[in-house]
Short mmCIF file of C-alpha atoms in Angstrom, two decimals:
data_model
loop_
_atom_site.label_atom_id
_atom_site.label_comp_id
_atom_site.label_asym_id
_atom_site.label_seq_id
_atom_site.Cartn_x
_atom_site.Cartn_y
_atom_site.Cartn_z
CA MET A 113 1.24 17.49 48.89
CA GLY A 114 4.19 16.27 46.79
CA ASN A 115 1.80 14.20 44.67
CA ASN A 116 -0.12 17.34 43.63
CA TRP A 117 3.06 19.05 42.44
CA GLU A 118 4.09 15.94 40.57
CA ASN A 119 0.69 15.77 38.82
CA LEU A 120 0.91 19.45 37.96
CA LEU A 121 4.36 18.99 36.43
CA TRP A 122 3.14 16.01 34.39
CA GLU A 123 0.18 18.02 33.10
CA ILE A 124 2.45 20.90 32.13
CA ALA A 125 4.78 18.49 30.33
CA ILE A 126 1.86 16.91 28.46
CA PHE A 127 0.44 20.31 27.42
CA PHE A 128 3.89 21.48 26.37
CA THR A 129 4.39 18.35 24.23
CA LEU A 130 0.94 18.70 22.66
CA GLY A 131 1.63 22.38 21.94
CA ILE A 132 4.90 21.55 20.18
CA LEU A 133 3.20 18.82 18.11
CA TYR A 134 0.38 21.19 17.14
CA TYR A 135 2.90 23.85 16.13
CA PHE A 136 4.70 21.48 13.75
CA TYR A 137 1.37 20.18 12.38
CA GLN A 138 0.20 23.73 11.55
CA LYS A 139 3.60 24.63 10.09
CA LYS A 140 3.41 21.62 7.76
CA LYS A 141 -0.12 22.60 6.68
CA ILE A 142 0.98 26.16 5.89
CA ILE A 143 4.01 24.97 3.91
CA ASN A 144 1.85 22.55 1.90
CA PHE A 145 -0.70 25.29 1.23
CA GLU A 146 1.98 27.70 0.03
CA LYS A 147 3.45 25.01 -2.21
CA ASN A 148 0.06 24.29 -3.83
CA LYS A 149 -1.31 27.84 -3.84
CA HIS A 150 -0.88 28.41 -7.59
CA SER A 151 -2.73 25.20 -8.38
CA LEU A 152 -5.57 26.15 -6.04
CA ILE A 153 -5.90 29.60 -7.60
CA MET A 154 -5.80 28.24 -11.15
CA ASN A 155 -8.31 25.52 -10.27
CA GLU A 156 -10.75 28.14 -8.96
CA ILE A 157 -10.32 30.22 -12.13
CA LEU A 158 -10.80 27.11 -14.29
CA GLU A 159 -14.03 26.21 -12.50
CA SER A 160 -15.34 29.74 -13.00
CA CYS A 161 -14.38 29.71 -16.67
CA LEU A 162 -16.16 26.39 -17.15
CA SER A 163 -19.28 27.75 -15.49
CA GLU A 164 -19.28 30.71 -17.90
CA LYS A 165 -18.70 28.61 -21.00
CA LYS A 166 -21.61 28.66 -23.42
CA ASP A 167 -22.69 25.94 -25.83
CA TYR A 168 -21.16 27.66 -28.83
CA PRO A 169 -17.38 27.88 -29.38
CA GLN A 170 -15.55 30.78 -27.76
CA SER A 171 -11.98 30.66 -29.02
CA GLU A 172 -10.35 32.81 -26.32
CA LEU A 173 -12.15 31.08 -23.47
CA ASP A 174 -11.55 27.62 -24.94
CA THR A 175 -7.83 28.33 -25.27
CA LEU A 176 -7.70 29.64 -21.70
CA ILE A 177 -9.52 26.57 -20.37
CA GLU A 178 -7.14 24.23 -22.18
CA SER A 179 -4.09 26.10 -20.87
CA LEU A 180 -5.40 26.10 -17.31
CA ASP A 181 -6.12 22.38 -17.56
CA ASP A 182 -2.62 21.73 -18.93
CA PHE A 183 -1.11 23.63 -16.00
CA LEU A 184 -3.19 21.73 -13.46
CA GLN A 185 -2.20 18.41 -15.06
CA LYS A 186 1.43 19.57 -14.92
CA LYS A 187 1.87 19.52 -18.71
CA ILE A 188 3.20 23.07 -18.56
CA PRO A 189 5.37 24.33 -15.67
CA ASN A 190 4.01 27.87 -15.22
CA PRO A 191 0.49 29.29 -14.95
CA PRO A 192 -0.79 30.84 -18.21
CA LEU A 193 -0.64 34.43 -16.97
CA SER A 194 -0.38 35.96 -20.43
CA LEU A 195 -3.58 34.21 -21.56
CA LEU A 196 -5.31 35.25 -18.36
CA LYS A 197 -4.32 38.88 -18.93
CA MET A 198 -5.49 38.71 -22.55
CA TYR A 199 -8.84 37.25 -21.55
CA LEU A 200 -9.12 39.78 -18.74
CA SER A 201 -9.10 42.60 -21.30
CA SER A 202 -11.59 40.78 -23.53
CA SER A 203 -15.18 41.98 -23.81
CA ASP A 204 -16.40 38.38 -23.37
CA CYS A 205 -15.10 38.26 -19.80
CA SER A 206 -17.81 38.89 -17.20
CA LYS A 207 -17.34 41.29 -14.29
CA GLU A 208 -17.18 38.49 -11.70
CA LEU A 209 -14.64 36.52 -13.69
CA LYS A 210 -12.54 39.66 -14.21
CA GLU A 211 -12.38 40.19 -10.46
CA LEU A 212 -11.43 36.57 -9.83
CA ILE A 213 -8.76 36.53 -12.54
CA SER A 214 -7.24 39.85 -11.48
CA GLU A 215 -7.05 38.73 -7.84
CA GLY A 216 -5.42 35.46 -8.91
CA ILE A 217 -2.87 37.25 -11.11
CA ILE A 218 -2.01 39.66 -8.30
CA GLU A 219 -1.50 36.79 -5.84
CA ILE A 220 0.70 34.79 -8.22
CA GLU A 221 2.79 37.82 -9.20
CA ARG A 222 3.23 38.69 -5.52
CA ASP A 223 4.55 35.16 -4.91
CA HIS A 224 6.99 35.48 -7.83
CA GLU A 225 8.30 38.77 -6.39
CA LYS A 226 8.98 37.09 -3.02
CA LYS A 227 11.13 34.41 -4.65
#
């Protein structure tokens, strides 16, 4: 009888320890995601811009792509929000890209307001 209680206590201790370890693992993942969120958003916008790029030169889009690439390579410290807003109001920007850019801008500005 005492052996059953001892086994139960050991199992509870093991599950408790695993739960604590899982909590800290998930907390670390969330912190890393929050730290890299701007890069993830800008990378998604860059990929979409590259998919929309045509064979002929598009000065606004080319400038935006270069600025996004510079941000992702950490050549500039802040995301190019002003260029994104300018391109957002451009007639060359497709509907899908406008939605993606506006969502990204909203998310980044929301993060800046929290800080």
